[in-house]
Amino acid sequence: DAGITQSPRHKVTETGTPVTLRCHQTENHRYMYWYRQDPGHGLRLIHYSYGVKDTDKGEVSDGYSVSRSKTEDFLLTLESATSSQTSVYFCAIREDYSPLHFGNGTRLTVT
Amino acid sequence: RKEVEQDPGPFNVPEGATVAFNCTYSNSASQSFFWYRQDCRKEPKLLMSVYSSGNEDGRFTAQLNRASQYISLLIRDSKLSDSATYLCVVNGDSGAGSYQLTFGKGTKLSVIP
């Protein structure tokens, strides 16, 4: 399996609190992605990165920010969590024209 | 038209059956195509890439039809362990779109003893 680790694996937080999810890779892949997966919607792209300090928005970026200060780490931050952000979050990595490889996911519950 | 569409199923098939899934995509300039498998409460895992000439991996065959803009996955001699959700994935065209891969919502397969 590709060397990709997400932390935490599970988190419960209250509405209005900030939350940061971490994705760490040991593959030195250029591209990193954050997806969320919800019943009835499938996997939807939140943000992605195509290099250190190079990021762009996906289709559901509102309420989320990201940072990539080094190749191996891609952070997803919910500045003020809402119940609609309760979801399973997957990080993924890839190289040019290659498939995505996913982390194990983070289950986030916002109460 | 949605970017990537799949029949959600569920497909309930007996062991040993052959089953096929299709996935249509809207961007005619898409260059890369993949099938993923996702088990319940797990991350998606790559099943196979889809090449222009079609490709086979054991009991699994993937095909691409650019003219009609769909990809297909054929599973022969279904096993109980094939029960999962199958996701098709398509990338964008050149430039920034090529960074993004779009997922279908998945087709659920249940193989019954």
Short mmCIF file of C-alpha atoms in Angstrom, two decimals:
data_model
loop_
_atom_site.label_atom_id
_atom_site.label_comp_id
_atom_site.label_asym_id
_atom_site.label_seq_id
_atom_site.Cartn_x
_atom_site.Cartn_y
_atom_site.Cartn_z
CA ASP A 1 0.00 0.00 0.00
CA ALA A 2 1.07 3.55 -0.69
CA GLY A 3 2.57 5.29 2.33
CA ILE A 4 -0.23 7.61 3.27
CA THR A 5 -1.48 8.24 6.79
CA GLN A 6 -4.43 10.28 7.97
CA SER A 7 -4.90 11.58 11.48
CA PRO A 8 -6.99 11.48 13.50
CA ARG A 9 -8.96 8.43 12.39
CA HIS A 10 -12.03 9.51 14.32
CA LYS A 11 -13.04 12.85 15.78
CA VAL A 12 -16.12 14.25 17.46
CA THR A 13 -16.29 18.00 17.83
CA GLU A 14 -18.82 20.69 18.59
CA THR A 15 -20.33 23.17 16.17
CA GLY A 16 -18.24 26.31 15.87
CA THR A 17 -14.92 24.79 16.87
CA PRO A 18 -11.90 24.70 14.54
CA VAL A 19 -10.73 21.30 13.33
CA THR A 20 -7.58 20.30 11.46
CA LEU A 21 -7.14 17.00 9.70
CA ARG A 22 -3.70 15.85 8.67
CA CYS A 23 -2.54 13.81 5.70
CA HIS A 24 1.05 12.58 5.63
CA GLN A 25 2.73 10.74 2.75
CA THR A 26 6.09 9.04 2.41
CA GLU A 27 5.90 8.56 -1.39
CA ASN A 28 7.10 12.03 -2.41
CA HIS A 29 4.10 12.32 -4.77
CA ARG A 30 3.40 15.71 -6.25
CA TYR A 31 -0.39 15.78 -6.00
CA MET A 32 -2.44 15.54 -2.83
CA TYR A 33 -6.20 15.69 -2.50
CA TRP A 34 -8.90 15.97 0.12
CA TYR A 35 -12.28 14.36 -0.59
CA ARG A 36 -15.38 13.97 1.49
CA GLN A 37 -17.78 11.07 1.09
CA ASP A 38 -21.44 11.22 2.01
CA PRO A 39 -24.36 8.89 1.29
CA GLY A 40 -26.02 9.81 -1.97
CA HIS A 41 -23.18 12.07 -3.08
CA GLY A 42 -20.22 9.80 -3.52
CA LEU A 43 -16.72 11.23 -3.29
CA ARG A 44 -16.48 14.98 -3.77
CA LEU A 45 -13.28 16.98 -4.08
CA ILE A 46 -12.72 19.65 -1.44
CA HIS A 47 -9.24 20.96 -2.26
CA TYR A 48 -6.15 19.67 -3.94
CA SER A 49 -2.47 20.54 -4.14
CA TYR A 50 -0.10 20.29 -7.09
CA GLY A 51 3.03 21.24 -5.18
CA VAL A 52 4.34 22.90 -2.03
CA LYS A 53 2.27 26.02 -1.38
CA ASP A 54 0.27 25.35 -4.57
CA THR A 55 -3.36 24.55 -3.85
CA ASP A 56 -6.70 24.98 -5.56
CA LYS A 57 -10.37 24.57 -4.79
CA GLY A 58 -12.52 21.61 -5.63
CA GLU A 59 -16.28 21.44 -6.01
CA VAL A 60 -17.16 21.67 -2.28
CA SER A 61 -14.50 24.01 -0.87
CA ASP A 62 -16.72 26.41 1.07
CA GLY A 63 -15.95 26.27 4.79
CA TYR A 64 -12.60 24.54 4.27
CA SER A 65 -9.02 25.73 3.90
CA VAL A 66 -5.84 23.81 3.22
CA SER A 67 -2.12 24.24 3.55
CA ARG A 68 0.87 22.42 2.18
CA SER A 69 4.12 23.75 3.59
CA LYS A 70 6.11 20.64 2.67
CA THR A 71 5.73 17.84 0.16
CA GLU A 72 4.71 15.20 2.66
CA ASP A 73 1.97 17.01 4.57
CA PHE A 74 -1.41 18.34 3.44
CA LEU A 75 -3.63 19.84 6.13
CA LEU A 76 -7.38 20.38 5.90
CA THR A 77 -8.89 22.93 8.28
CA LEU A 78 -12.49 23.57 9.14
CA GLU A 79 -12.34 27.07 10.59
CA SER A 80 -15.70 26.78 12.33
CA ALA A 81 -17.19 23.31 12.07
CA THR A 82 -20.86 22.90 11.16
CA SER A 83 -23.10 19.83 11.32
CA SER A 84 -23.14 19.70 7.51
CA GLN A 85 -19.43 18.93 7.65
CA THR A 86 -20.07 15.64 9.41
CA SER A 87 -18.61 13.21 6.93
CA VAL A 88 -15.85 10.78 6.10
CA TYR A 89 -12.78 12.57 4.80
CA PHE A 90 -10.27 10.86 2.55
CA CYS A 91 -6.86 12.08 1.58
CA ALA A 92 -5.33 10.81 -1.65
CA ILE A 93 -2.02 11.13 -3.48
CA ARG A 94 -0.88 10.58 -7.05
CA GLU A 95 1.70 11.36 -9.68
CA ASP A 96 1.01 12.61 -13.21
CA TYR A 97 -1.46 10.37 -15.06
CA SER A 98 -1.29 7.73 -12.34
CA PRO A 99 -4.18 6.49 -10.20
CA LEU A 100 -5.08 7.93 -6.84
CA HIS A 101 -4.04 6.13 -3.68
CA PHE A 102 -6.16 6.79 -0.62
CA GLY A 103 -5.54 7.03 3.08
CA ASN A 104 -7.72 5.13 5.54
CA GLY A 105 -10.06 8.05 6.09
CA THR A 106 -11.10 10.25 8.99
CA ARG A 107 -14.62 10.00 10.40
CA LEU A 108 -15.64 13.44 11.62
CA THR A 109 -18.80 14.07 13.61
CA VAL A 110 -19.88 17.62 14.37
CA THR A 111 -22.47 17.80 17.14
CA ARG B 1 -25.55 16.00 -17.86
CA LYS B 2 -23.53 14.92 -14.82
CA GLU B 3 -19.81 14.52 -15.36
CA VAL B 4 -19.61 10.85 -14.45
CA GLU B 5 -22.69 8.66 -14.13
CA GLN B 6 -23.12 5.12 -12.92
CA ASP B 7 -26.11 2.91 -12.31
CA PRO B 8 -26.24 2.78 -8.48
CA GLY B 9 -27.64 -0.74 -8.44
CA PRO B 10 -27.71 -2.77 -6.33
CA PHE B 11 -26.79 -5.63 -8.59
CA ASN B 12 -27.62 -8.90 -6.84
CA VAL B 13 -26.05 -11.83 -8.66
CA PRO B 14 -25.46 -15.49 -7.80
CA GLU B 15 -21.98 -16.87 -7.38
CA GLY B 16 -20.43 -17.77 -10.70
CA ALA B 17 -22.44 -15.25 -12.68
CA THR B 18 -21.03 -12.68 -15.08
CA VAL B 19 -21.92 -9.07 -14.36
CA ALA B 20 -21.15 -5.86 -16.22
CA PHE B 21 -21.19 -2.23 -15.14
CA ASN B 22 -21.12 0.83 -17.35
CA CYS B 23 -20.05 4.34 -16.57
CA THR B 24 -20.65 7.35 -18.82
CA TYR B 25 -18.62 10.54 -18.79
CA SER B 26 -19.33 13.96 -20.22
CA ASN B 27 -15.87 15.37 -20.96
CA SER B 28 -14.78 14.10 -24.35
CA ALA B 29 -11.21 15.30 -23.68
CA SER B 30 -10.75 13.04 -20.63
CA GLN B 31 -7.52 11.10 -20.78
CA SER B 32 -7.35 8.73 -17.81
CA PHE B 33 -9.91 6.22 -16.61
CA PHE B 34 -9.93 3.90 -13.64
CA TRP B 35 -12.12 1.45 -11.75
CA TYR B 36 -11.95 1.41 -7.97
CA ARG B 37 -13.45 -0.95 -5.46
CA GLN B 38 -14.73 0.23 -2.10
CA ASP B 39 -15.72 -2.04 0.74
CA CYS B 40 -18.10 -0.83 3.42
CA ARG B 41 -16.50 1.79 5.69
CA LYS B 42 -13.14 1.46 3.93
CA GLU B 43 -11.15 3.61 1.55
CA PRO B 44 -11.47 3.13 -2.22
CA LYS B 45 -8.78 0.90 -3.69
CA LEU B 46 -7.64 0.77 -7.29
CA LEU B 47 -9.03 -2.23 -9.13
CA MET B 48 -7.63 -1.45 -12.56
CA SER B 49 -6.79 1.28 -14.99
CA VAL B 50 -8.71 1.36 -18.28
CA TYR B 51 -6.70 1.48 -21.49
CA SER B 52 -7.88 2.46 -24.94
CA SER B 53 -7.48 -1.05 -26.32
CA GLY B 54 -9.21 -2.65 -23.36
CA ASN B 55 -7.46 -4.68 -20.71
CA GLU B 56 -7.97 -7.75 -18.61
CA ASP B 57 -6.81 -8.78 -15.15
CA GLY B 58 -7.88 -12.27 -14.26
CA ARG B 59 -11.68 -12.33 -14.04
CA PHE B 60 -11.95 -8.59 -14.62
CA THR B 61 -12.11 -6.89 -18.02
CA ALA B 62 -12.23 -3.15 -18.57
CA GLN B 63 -13.09 -1.41 -21.82
CA LEU B 64 -13.20 2.16 -23.06
CA ASN B 65 -15.51 3.45 -25.77
CA ARG B 66 -14.44 6.98 -26.60
CA ALA B 67 -17.02 7.48 -29.34
CA SER B 68 -19.90 6.85 -26.93
CA GLN B 69 -17.99 8.16 -23.91
CA TYR B 70 -18.33 5.26 -21.55
CA ILE B 71 -16.18 2.74 -19.78
CA SER B 72 -17.23 -0.70 -18.70
CA LEU B 73 -16.19 -3.32 -16.18
CA LEU B 74 -16.97 -7.01 -16.68
CA ILE B 75 -16.62 -9.48 -13.84
CA ARG B 76 -16.68 -13.17 -14.75
CA ASP B 77 -17.27 -16.08 -12.39
CA SER B 78 -18.37 -13.79 -9.53
CA LYS B 79 -17.13 -14.62 -6.04
CA LEU B 80 -18.68 -13.71 -2.70
CA SER B 81 -15.59 -11.60 -2.08
CA ASP B 82 -16.45 -9.43 -5.10
CA SER B 83 -19.32 -7.90 -3.11
CA ALA B 84 -18.46 -4.20 -2.85
CA THR B 85 -19.18 -0.86 -4.43
CA TYR B 86 -17.42 -0.20 -7.72
CA LEU B 87 -16.47 3.37 -8.57
CA CYS B 88 -15.49 4.68 -11.96
CA VAL B 89 -13.06 7.57 -12.06
CA VAL B 90 -12.30 9.95 -14.90
CA ASN B 91 -9.79 12.76 -15.06
CA GLY B 92 -10.24 16.12 -16.71
CA ASP B 93 -8.64 17.33 -19.90
CA SER B 94 -5.25 19.01 -20.13
CA GLY B 95 -4.19 21.86 -17.92
CA ALA B 96 -5.73 22.36 -14.50
CA GLY B 97 -8.49 19.90 -15.30
CA SER B 98 -6.00 17.08 -15.56
CA TYR B 99 -5.24 17.46 -11.86
CA GLN B 100 -8.77 16.62 -10.90
CA LEU B 101 -10.34 13.22 -10.99
CA THR B 102 -14.10 12.91 -10.85
CA PHE B 103 -15.79 9.94 -9.25
CA GLY B 104 -19.06 8.32 -10.13
CA LYS B 105 -21.33 7.62 -7.18
CA GLY B 106 -20.65 3.93 -7.44
CA THR B 107 -22.45 0.72 -8.31
CA LYS B 108 -23.16 -1.67 -5.47
CA LEU B 109 -22.65 -5.36 -6.17
CA SER B 110 -23.85 -8.16 -3.94
CA VAL B 111 -22.84 -11.69 -4.85
CA ILE B 112 -25.24 -14.18 -3.34
CA PRO B 113 -24.36 -17.79 -2.38
#
